[in-house]
Coordinates of C-alpha atoms in Angstrom, one line a residue:
Chain A
M1 CA -4.9 -26.5 29.4
Q2 CA -1.3 -25.3 29.4
S3 CA -0.8 -21.6 29.4
K4 CA 0.4 -20.1 26.2
T5 CA -1.8 -22.4 24.0
V6 CA -2.8 -20.8 20.7
A7 CA -5.6 -22.2 18.5
V8 CA -6.8 -22.0 14.8
V9 CA -10.3 -20.7 14.7
G10 CA -10.8 -20.1 11.0
A11 CA -9.6 -21.8 7.9
A12 CA -10.6 -21.7 4.3
E13 CA -9.2 -21.9 0.7
T14 CA -10.0 -19.7 -2.3
T15 CA -13.5 -20.0 -3.7
E16 CA -12.2 -21.6 -6.9
M17 CA -9.3 -24.0 -7.4
G18 CA -7.4 -25.1 -10.5
T19 CA -7.4 -22.6 -13.3
I20 CA -8.6 -19.1 -12.2
P21 CA -8.1 -16.7 -15.1
D22 CA -10.4 -14.1 -13.7
A23 CA -8.5 -13.3 -10.4
S24 CA -5.2 -11.5 -9.8
E25 CA -2.8 -12.9 -7.2
T26 CA -3.7 -10.1 -4.8
Y27 CA -7.4 -11.0 -5.1
L28 CA -6.7 -14.7 -4.5
I29 CA -4.9 -13.8 -1.3
A30 CA -7.9 -11.6 -0.3
D31 CA -10.5 -14.2 -1.4
A32 CA -8.9 -16.8 0.8
A33 CA -8.9 -14.3 3.7
L34 CA -12.6 -13.3 3.2
N35 CA -13.6 -17.0 3.2
A36 CA -11.6 -17.6 6.4
F37 CA -13.3 -14.6 8.0
E38 CA -16.7 -16.1 7.1
D39 CA -15.6 -19.5 8.5
A40 CA -14.5 -17.8 11.8
G41 CA -17.5 -15.4 12.0
L42 CA -15.1 -12.5 12.0
T43 CA -14.6 -9.3 10.0
A44 CA -11.3 -7.6 8.9
K45 CA -11.9 -5.0 11.7
E46 CA -11.3 -7.7 14.3
I47 CA -8.0 -8.8 12.9
D48 CA -4.9 -7.1 14.3
G49 CA -2.1 -9.4 13.0
V50 CA -1.3 -10.2 9.3
A51 CA 1.2 -12.6 7.8
S52 CA 1.8 -13.2 4.1
S53 CA 4.8 -14.2 2.0
S54 CA 4.4 -13.7 -1.7
D55 CA 2.8 -10.2 -1.3
S56 CA 3.7 -7.7 1.4
P57 CA 1.6 -7.9 4.5
V58 CA 1.3 -4.1 4.3
A59 CA -0.4 -4.4 0.9
I60 CA -2.6 -7.2 2.1
A61 CA -3.6 -5.5 5.3
H62 CA -4.6 -2.3 3.4
Y63 CA -6.4 -4.2 0.6
L64 CA -8.5 -6.0 3.3
G65 CA -9.0 -3.0 5.5
I66 CA -7.0 -4.3 8.5
T67 CA -5.2 -2.0 11.0
P68 CA -2.5 -4.3 12.3
T69 CA -0.4 -4.1 15.4
W70 CA 1.7 -7.0 14.1
V71 CA 2.8 -7.9 10.6
D72 CA 5.0 -10.8 9.5
G73 CA 6.3 -10.8 5.9
T74 CA 8.8 -13.7 6.4
Q75 CA 9.4 -15.2 3.0
V76 CA 11.6 -18.2 3.1
G77 CA 9.8 -20.2 0.4
G78 CA 7.1 -22.8 0.6
C79 CA 7.3 -23.3 4.3
S80 CA 6.8 -19.6 5.1
F81 CA 3.3 -20.3 6.5
M82 CA 4.6 -22.8 9.0
L83 CA 7.0 -20.1 10.2
H84 CA 4.1 -17.6 10.2
V85 CA 2.1 -19.9 12.5
R86 CA 5.0 -20.1 14.9
H87 CA 5.7 -16.4 14.9
A88 CA 2.0 -15.7 15.3
A89 CA 1.8 -17.9 18.3
A90 CA 4.7 -16.1 19.9
A91 CA 3.1 -12.7 19.0
I92 CA -0.3 -13.6 20.5
N93 CA 1.4 -15.0 23.7
E94 CA 3.4 -11.8 24.0
G95 CA 0.3 -9.6 23.5
L96 CA 1.6 -8.0 20.3
C97 CA -1.8 -8.8 18.7
T98 CA -4.8 -10.9 19.5
T99 CA -6.2 -12.3 16.2
V100 CA -3.9 -13.2 13.3
L101 CA -4.7 -13.7 9.6
I102 CA -2.2 -15.8 7.7
T103 CA -3.1 -15.7 4.1
H104 CA -1.8 -16.9 0.7
G105 CA -2.7 -16.9 -2.9
Q106 CA -0.7 -17.5 -6.1
S107 CA -1.7 -17.3 -9.8
G108 CA 0.8 -20.1 -10.5
R109 CA -0.9 -21.4 -13.7
S110 CA -2.7 -18.3 -15.1
G111 CA -0.1 -15.8 -14.1
I112 CA -2.7 -13.0 -13.5
G113 CA -1.5 -9.9 -11.7
R114 CA 1.5 -11.6 -10.1
S115 CA 1.9 -9.4 -7.1
G116 CA 5.4 -10.0 -5.9
R117 CA 6.9 -7.2 -3.8
G118 CA 8.0 -4.8 -6.5
G119 CA 5.9 -2.3 -8.5
A120 CA 4.7 -4.6 -11.3
P121 CA 2.5 -2.7 -13.9
S122 CA -0.4 -4.9 -12.7
S123 CA 0.0 -4.1 -9.0
L124 CA -2.3 -1.4 -7.6
A125 CA 0.7 1.0 -7.3
G126 CA 1.7 0.1 -10.9
Q127 CA -1.7 0.9 -12.2
F128 CA -2.7 3.9 -10.1
E129 CA 0.5 5.7 -9.1
A130 CA 3.4 4.7 -11.5
P131 CA 1.9 6.5 -14.6
Y132 CA 2.0 9.9 -13.0
G133 CA 5.8 10.5 -13.0
G134 CA 6.8 9.6 -9.5
V135 CA 10.5 9.0 -9.3
G136 CA 10.6 7.2 -5.9
P137 CA 10.8 8.5 -2.4
T138 CA 11.5 12.2 -3.4
T139 CA 8.1 12.4 -5.1
A140 CA 6.1 10.0 -2.9
F141 CA 7.2 10.5 0.7
T142 CA 7.1 14.2 0.1
I143 CA 3.5 14.6 -1.3
P144 CA 1.7 14.9 2.0
V145 CA 3.6 17.9 3.3
L146 CA 1.9 20.7 1.4
R147 CA -1.4 19.6 2.9
Y148 CA 0.2 19.6 6.3
M149 CA 1.6 23.1 5.7
K150 CA -1.9 24.4 4.7
A151 CA -3.6 22.7 7.6
F152 CA -1.2 23.9 10.3
G153 CA 0.7 26.9 8.8
L154 CA 4.1 25.2 8.9
T155 CA 6.5 27.5 7.1
H156 CA 9.2 26.6 4.6
E157 CA 11.7 28.1 7.1
E158 CA 10.4 25.8 9.9
L159 CA 10.8 22.8 7.6
A160 CA 14.3 23.8 6.8
M161 CA 15.1 24.2 10.5
V162 CA 14.8 20.4 10.9
A163 CA 17.8 20.0 8.7
V164 CA 19.7 22.8 10.4
I165 CA 19.4 21.3 13.8
Q166 CA 20.2 17.8 12.7
R167 CA 23.4 19.2 11.2
E168 CA 24.2 20.6 14.6
W169 CA 24.0 17.1 16.1
A170 CA 26.1 15.7 13.1
S171 CA 28.8 18.3 13.8
R172 CA 29.4 16.5 17.1
N173 CA 29.7 13.1 15.5
P174 CA 33.0 12.2 13.8
R175 CA 31.3 9.4 11.8
A176 CA 28.7 11.7 10.3
S177 CA 28.8 12.1 6.5
F178 CA 28.1 15.9 6.7
R179 CA 29.4 17.9 9.6
D180 CA 29.7 21.5 8.5
P181 CA 27.1 23.8 10.1
I182 CA 24.3 25.0 7.8
T183 CA 21.7 27.8 8.1
V184 CA 18.0 28.0 7.1
A185 CA 19.1 30.1 4.2
D186 CA 21.6 27.5 3.1
V187 CA 18.8 24.9 3.1
L188 CA 16.3 27.1 1.2
E189 CA 19.0 28.0 -1.4
S190 CA 20.0 24.4 -2.0
R191 CA 18.8 22.8 -5.2
M192 CA 15.1 22.0 -5.5
I193 CA 14.5 18.3 -5.6
A194 CA 10.7 18.1 -5.5
Y195 CA 8.9 21.3 -4.4
P196 CA 8.7 22.1 -1.5
F197 CA 11.8 19.9 -0.7
H198 CA 15.3 21.2 -1.3
L199 CA 18.4 19.0 -1.4
L200 CA 19.3 19.6 2.2
E201 CA 15.8 18.5 3.3
C202 CA 16.3 15.1 1.7
C203 CA 18.3 12.2 3.2
L204 CA 21.8 11.2 2.1
V205 CA 22.5 8.1 0.0
T206 CA 25.4 6.2 1.5
D207 CA 26.8 2.7 2.1
G208 CA 26.9 1.0 5.4
G209 CA 25.3 -1.5 7.7
G210 CA 24.6 -2.4 11.3
A211 CA 23.7 -5.4 13.5
L212 CA 22.2 -6.1 16.9
I213 CA 22.3 -9.1 19.2
L214 CA 19.5 -9.8 21.6
T215 CA 19.2 -12.3 24.5
S216 CA 17.2 -12.7 27.7
A217 CA 17.5 -9.9 30.2
E218 CA 18.6 -12.5 32.7
R219 CA 21.5 -13.6 30.6
A220 CA 22.4 -10.1 29.5
R221 CA 24.3 -9.4 32.7
D222 CA 26.9 -12.0 31.7
F223 CA 28.0 -9.9 28.6
P224 CA 30.9 -7.4 28.6
T225 CA 28.8 -4.4 27.6
R226 CA 26.1 -2.4 29.6
P227 CA 22.8 -4.1 28.9
V228 CA 20.2 -2.1 27.0
Y229 CA 16.7 -3.4 27.9
L230 CA 13.5 -3.4 25.8
L231 CA 10.7 -1.7 27.7
G232 CA 8.1 -1.8 24.9
T233 CA 7.6 -2.2 21.2
G234 CA 5.0 -1.4 18.6
E235 CA 4.3 -1.8 15.0
S236 CA 1.6 -1.1 12.4
S237 CA 1.0 -0.4 8.8
E238 CA -1.3 1.8 6.7
S239 CA -1.1 1.9 2.9
P240 CA 1.4 0.7 0.3
M241 CA 0.3 3.7 -1.8
I242 CA 1.0 7.2 -0.6
S243 CA -2.1 8.5 -2.4
Q244 CA -4.3 6.2 -0.2
M245 CA -2.9 7.4 3.2
T246 CA -6.0 8.3 5.1
D247 CA -4.9 11.8 6.3
F248 CA -1.9 13.6 4.8
T249 CA -1.3 15.4 8.1
T250 CA -0.8 12.4 10.3
S251 CA 0.3 8.8 10.0
R252 CA -2.0 6.1 11.3
A253 CA 0.8 3.7 11.3
F254 CA 2.9 6.0 13.5
R255 CA 0.1 6.6 16.0
V256 CA -0.9 2.9 16.4
S257 CA 2.8 1.8 16.6
G258 CA 3.7 4.5 19.2
E259 CA 0.6 3.9 21.3
K260 CA 1.3 0.2 21.5
A261 CA 5.0 0.7 22.5
F262 CA 4.3 3.4 25.1
G263 CA 1.4 1.2 26.5
E264 CA 3.7 -1.8 26.7
A265 CA 6.5 0.2 28.4
G266 CA 4.0 1.8 30.8
I267 CA 5.6 5.2 30.3
T268 CA 4.5 8.6 28.9
T269 CA 6.3 11.0 26.7
E270 CA 7.4 12.9 29.8
D271 CA 9.6 10.0 30.8
V272 CA 11.6 10.0 27.6
D273 CA 15.1 11.4 27.6
H274 CA 16.1 10.7 24.0
L275 CA 14.2 10.3 20.7
M276 CA 15.1 8.9 17.3
V277 CA 12.6 9.5 14.5
Y278 CA 13.6 8.0 11.1
D279 CA 14.2 11.1 8.9
A280 CA 14.2 10.2 5.2
F281 CA 13.0 13.8 4.7
A282 CA 12.7 16.8 6.9
H283 CA 9.0 16.4 7.6
L284 CA 9.4 13.0 9.2
P285 CA 10.5 14.3 12.6
I286 CA 7.5 16.7 12.6
Y287 CA 5.0 13.9 11.9
G288 CA 6.9 11.7 14.5
L289 CA 6.8 14.2 17.3
E290 CA 3.1 14.8 16.9
D291 CA 2.0 11.2 16.1
L292 CA 3.9 9.8 19.1
G293 CA 2.3 12.4 21.3
F294 CA 5.4 14.5 22.3
V295 CA 3.6 17.7 21.1
G296 CA 0.0 18.5 19.9
R297 CA -1.1 18.4 16.3
G298 CA 0.4 21.2 14.3
E299 CA 2.9 22.1 17.0
A300 CA 6.1 20.3 16.0
G301 CA 7.4 22.9 13.6
K302 CA 7.5 25.5 16.3
F303 CA 8.8 23.0 18.8
I304 CA 11.8 22.3 16.6
W305 CA 12.2 26.0 15.6
E306 CA 12.5 26.9 19.3
R307 CA 15.4 24.5 19.6
N308 CA 13.7 21.9 21.9
T309 CA 15.2 19.1 19.9
A310 CA 18.6 20.7 19.4
P311 CA 21.8 20.2 21.5
G312 CA 20.9 21.6 24.9
G313 CA 17.2 21.3 24.3
K314 CA 14.8 19.4 26.5
L315 CA 14.2 16.6 24.0
P316 CA 17.3 15.6 22.1
V317 CA 16.2 14.1 18.7
N318 CA 18.2 12.3 16.1
T319 CA 21.5 12.9 17.9
N320 CA 23.6 11.0 15.4
G321 CA 22.7 13.6 12.8
G322 CA 20.0 11.4 11.3
G323 CA 19.4 10.4 7.7
L324 CA 19.7 14.0 6.7
S325 CA 23.4 14.3 7.9
Y326 CA 24.7 11.1 9.4
M327 CA 24.0 8.4 6.8
H328 CA 21.2 6.7 4.9
S329 CA 21.9 3.5 3.1
G330 CA 18.2 3.0 2.0
Q331 CA 16.8 1.3 5.1
Y332 CA 18.0 3.7 7.8
G333 CA 16.1 2.1 10.8
M334 CA 19.1 0.0 11.8
Y335 CA 21.2 3.2 12.3
A336 CA 18.5 4.8 14.4
L337 CA 18.5 1.7 16.6
Q338 CA 22.4 1.8 16.8
E339 CA 22.2 5.4 18.1
S340 CA 19.6 4.6 20.7
V341 CA 21.8 1.8 22.0
R342 CA 24.8 4.0 22.1
Q343 CA 22.9 6.6 24.0
M344 CA 21.7 4.0 26.5
R345 CA 25.2 2.6 26.9
G346 CA 26.4 6.2 27.5
I347 CA 28.9 6.1 24.7
A348 CA 27.3 8.3 22.0
P349 CA 29.5 11.0 20.4
A350 CA 26.8 13.5 21.3
Q351 CA 25.9 11.8 24.6
V352 CA 22.7 13.0 26.3
P353 CA 23.9 13.2 30.0
G354 CA 22.0 10.8 32.3
A355 CA 19.7 9.5 29.6
K356 CA 17.7 6.5 30.9
I357 CA 15.0 6.0 28.3
S358 CA 15.3 6.2 24.5
V359 CA 12.5 5.9 22.0
C360 CA 13.4 4.8 18.5
H361 CA 10.7 5.2 15.9
G362 CA 11.0 4.0 12.3
V363 CA 9.1 4.3 9.1
G364 CA 8.9 1.7 6.3
G365 CA 8.0 2.6 2.7
M366 CA 6.4 6.0 2.2
F367 CA 4.4 6.2 5.5
A368 CA 3.4 2.6 4.7
A369 CA 4.6 0.9 7.9
S370 CA 6.0 1.8 11.2
G371 CA 7.9 0.3 14.1
T372 CA 8.7 1.7 17.6
V373 CA 11.2 0.4 20.1
I374 CA 11.6 1.8 23.6
F375 CA 14.9 1.2 25.3
S376 CA 16.3 1.7 28.8
N377 CA 19.6 1.2 30.5
E378 CA 17.7 0.3 33.7
A379 CA 16.2 -3.2 33.9
P380 CA 12.4 -3.0 33.9
Chain B
M1 CA 15.4 3.3 -36.9
A2 CA 14.8 6.4 -34.7
S3 CA 15.1 5.6 -31.0
A4 CA 11.7 5.9 -29.4
K5 CA 11.2 8.5 -26.7
P6 CA 10.9 6.8 -23.3
Q7 CA 7.2 6.3 -22.4
K8 CA 5.4 6.7 -19.2
P9 CA 4.8 3.4 -17.3
V10 CA 1.6 2.0 -18.7
P11 CA -0.9 0.3 -16.2
F12 CA -1.6 -3.4 -16.8
P13 CA -5.2 -4.1 -15.7
T14 CA -6.2 -7.1 -13.6
P15 CA -9.7 -8.7 -13.7
E16 CA -10.5 -6.6 -10.6
T17 CA -9.5 -3.3 -12.2
Q18 CA -10.6 -3.9 -15.8
H19 CA -13.9 -1.9 -15.4
F20 CA -11.9 1.2 -14.3
W21 CA -9.7 1.1 -17.4
D22 CA -12.6 0.3 -19.7
G23 CA -14.2 3.4 -18.2
T24 CA -11.3 5.8 -18.8
K25 CA -11.1 4.5 -22.4
A26 CA -14.8 5.3 -22.8
G27 CA -14.4 8.7 -21.2
E28 CA -15.8 7.8 -17.8
L29 CA -14.3 7.9 -14.4
R30 CA -15.7 4.8 -12.6
L31 CA -15.8 4.2 -8.9
Q32 CA -17.3 1.5 -6.8
R33 CA -20.0 1.6 -4.1
C34 CA -20.8 -1.1 -1.5
D35 CA -24.4 -2.3 -1.9
T36 CA -24.5 -3.1 1.8
C37 CA -23.0 -0.1 3.5
E38 CA -22.9 2.4 0.6
H39 CA -19.1 3.1 1.2
V40 CA -17.6 4.6 -2.0
Y41 CA -14.0 3.6 -2.7
F42 CA -11.0 3.6 -4.9
P43 CA -8.7 1.8 -6.0
P44 CA -10.9 -0.9 -7.4
R45 CA -11.5 -4.2 -5.6
P46 CA -14.3 -6.7 -5.7
F47 CA -15.3 -6.3 -2.0
C48 CA -15.9 -3.5 0.5
R49 CA -13.0 -2.9 2.9
E50 CA -15.4 -1.2 5.4
C51 CA -17.9 -4.0 6.0
G52 CA -16.4 -7.0 4.1
S53 CA -19.4 -7.4 1.7
R54 CA -18.7 -8.9 -1.7
S55 CA -21.8 -7.1 -3.1
V56 CA -20.4 -4.0 -4.8
S57 CA -21.4 -1.9 -7.8
V58 CA -19.6 0.2 -10.3
F59 CA -20.9 3.7 -11.1
E60 CA -19.7 6.8 -13.0
A61 CA -18.2 9.5 -10.9
S62 CA -18.9 13.2 -11.6
G63 CA -15.3 13.8 -12.5
H64 CA -15.2 16.8 -10.2
A65 CA -12.3 17.0 -7.7
T66 CA -10.2 19.3 -5.6
L67 CA -6.4 19.5 -5.3
Y68 CA -5.4 17.7 -2.1
S69 CA -1.6 17.9 -2.2
Y70 CA 1.3 17.6 -4.6
V71 CA 5.0 18.0 -5.2
I72 CA 6.7 19.5 -8.3
N73 CA 9.4 17.1 -9.5
H74 CA 12.7 18.5 -10.5
R75 CA 14.4 15.2 -11.4
P76 CA 14.4 13.3 -14.7
A77 CA 11.4 11.0 -15.2
R78 CA 10.5 8.5 -17.9
G79 CA 7.9 10.0 -20.2
F80 CA 7.9 13.5 -18.7
D81 CA 9.6 16.7 -19.8
G82 CA 10.4 19.7 -17.7
L83 CA 8.9 20.4 -14.3
Y84 CA 5.6 18.8 -13.5
A85 CA 3.4 18.2 -10.5
V86 CA 2.7 14.7 -9.1
A87 CA -0.6 15.4 -7.5
V88 CA -3.2 13.8 -5.3
V89 CA -6.8 14.9 -5.9
E90 CA -9.9 14.4 -3.7
L91 CA -12.9 13.3 -5.8
E92 CA -16.3 14.9 -5.1
E93 CA -17.5 11.4 -4.0
G94 CA -14.7 11.2 -1.4
P95 CA -11.9 8.9 -2.6
R96 CA -8.5 10.3 -3.4
M97 CA -6.3 9.4 -6.4
M98 CA -2.9 10.2 -7.7
T99 CA -2.8 12.1 -11.0
N100 CA -1.2 14.9 -13.0
I101 CA -2.6 18.4 -13.4
V102 CA -2.9 19.6 -17.0
D103 CA -3.7 22.9 -18.7
S104 CA -2.0 24.8 -15.9
P105 CA 1.4 26.2 -15.2
Q106 CA 3.3 23.7 -13.0
T107 CA 4.1 26.3 -10.3
P108 CA 3.2 26.8 -6.6
E109 CA 1.4 30.0 -7.6
A110 CA -0.9 28.3 -10.1
L111 CA -1.4 25.1 -8.2
V112 CA -3.3 26.1 -5.1
L113 CA -4.6 23.5 -2.7
D114 CA -8.3 22.9 -2.8
M115 CA -8.7 24.5 -6.2
P116 CA -11.6 22.9 -8.2
L117 CA -10.6 20.4 -10.9
E118 CA -12.3 18.3 -13.6
V119 CA -11.2 15.0 -15.1
V120 CA -9.8 14.7 -18.6
F121 CA -8.6 11.5 -20.3
E122 CA -5.2 11.0 -22.0
P123 CA -4.7 7.9 -24.2
V124 CA -1.2 6.4 -23.5
S125 CA -1.8 3.2 -25.5
D126 CA -4.5 1.5 -27.6
E127 CA -6.0 0.1 -24.4
I128 CA -5.2 2.6 -21.6
S129 CA -6.3 6.2 -21.1
L130 CA -5.1 7.9 -17.9
P131 CA -7.4 10.1 -15.8
L132 CA -5.8 13.5 -15.5
F133 CA -7.3 16.7 -14.1
R134 CA -7.4 20.3 -15.2
P135 CA -8.6 23.5 -13.5
A136 CA -12.4 23.4 -13.6
G137 CA -14.0 25.4 -16.3
T138 CA -10.9 25.7 -18.5

């Protein structure tokens, strides 16, 4: 047999076919999956890759109880599943995951609980979160932090310090939206958005974009810029609903994604010269530092307060100013990646001298998904 | 015609969640338990995430909970006036759910994590009553 051969070991359709007025779209997707598990003699716990098109793979993984290290939500129409098969084969061959579920269901005739990717009133989030007055990220992303503060004694001043230090980095960056230095008092006196979060602890809302081009490391030497190599990557997801996050003091998606990336890169946190942690709100770098293993549980607030992540500190973090001060167009991950690449090329406005390894860690949704990329300017 | 005040988003049940909303309308908070591994869970689904069993039962929860975490929203929201907490409570049986806290000032001083709460039901339409929580014994 050729190396890199991938096989189908389970296949099944929904229990019923035709007109199914007693099942929502999400359940049809799950029903097909449960039947495929039975066909393969597997349970959800043995699945580590999920692909779906009409509904988000994050929602499907959570609904079925899967902890993925690979998700594919490619949605290009009716042939999405052929693309999922191809992407799954590449992912299995690359070791991103071992056992992939590709699942689909649609209530095309009955129109029951059409899932889609928004917050329809029939979706789980539409039924069990939307009625309680959430107004988006400012009331969802932020909900876990009071529990974290009680568990670990994080103070309001320490939370504010995250924004203060990121503004210090932004002041070195001519492209940053906000560059004037701020103090902890400035942060705590800024307008309350959603207690305990003040305006300056919330990301900006700006316009912009970014793009990356990747090719083989072998070919990279023929290009005009200094190559920036991938050492390792990770991904995972947890819950599409913040209320169903397993533990409000730590993100499972962060931990799984980070562990996978560091394992693939064969490095430890000691080897890292530069870190980007997607900061939609001031608590994100705190969760990121802990869940990626840079500090112990409950230690990140003090670590930041003591200026370890500030200019001149031992672990420069969010050196472009981050979502809090640089920019945030809605999906900030691209700008975190751009800053890691600049640091590895040695051309960042606030360049970390001699940096050789940069970790770039992103979040999707409200702690719903996570992705980690580890870069180096030295070929692995 | 007087313009109607904007209403809270109203849940639309699916076949898998109908028992929950039938319950709140009848004044009951209903959870599910796996017949195979006894895992208790929320939100509703017709199978157990822990062991994959499709054999699950609906039961009435105690309605007792504690305050797990929250934020106090300061921005305008459809169907809400003034400041209010968007909260997550931990039910006595284990699962957590998002909700609002009623019969209490919406302040950090009044809303203390782990305070005991009890469920109440607020009708928002002919079909739907929302499970809300108030300080226990009020």
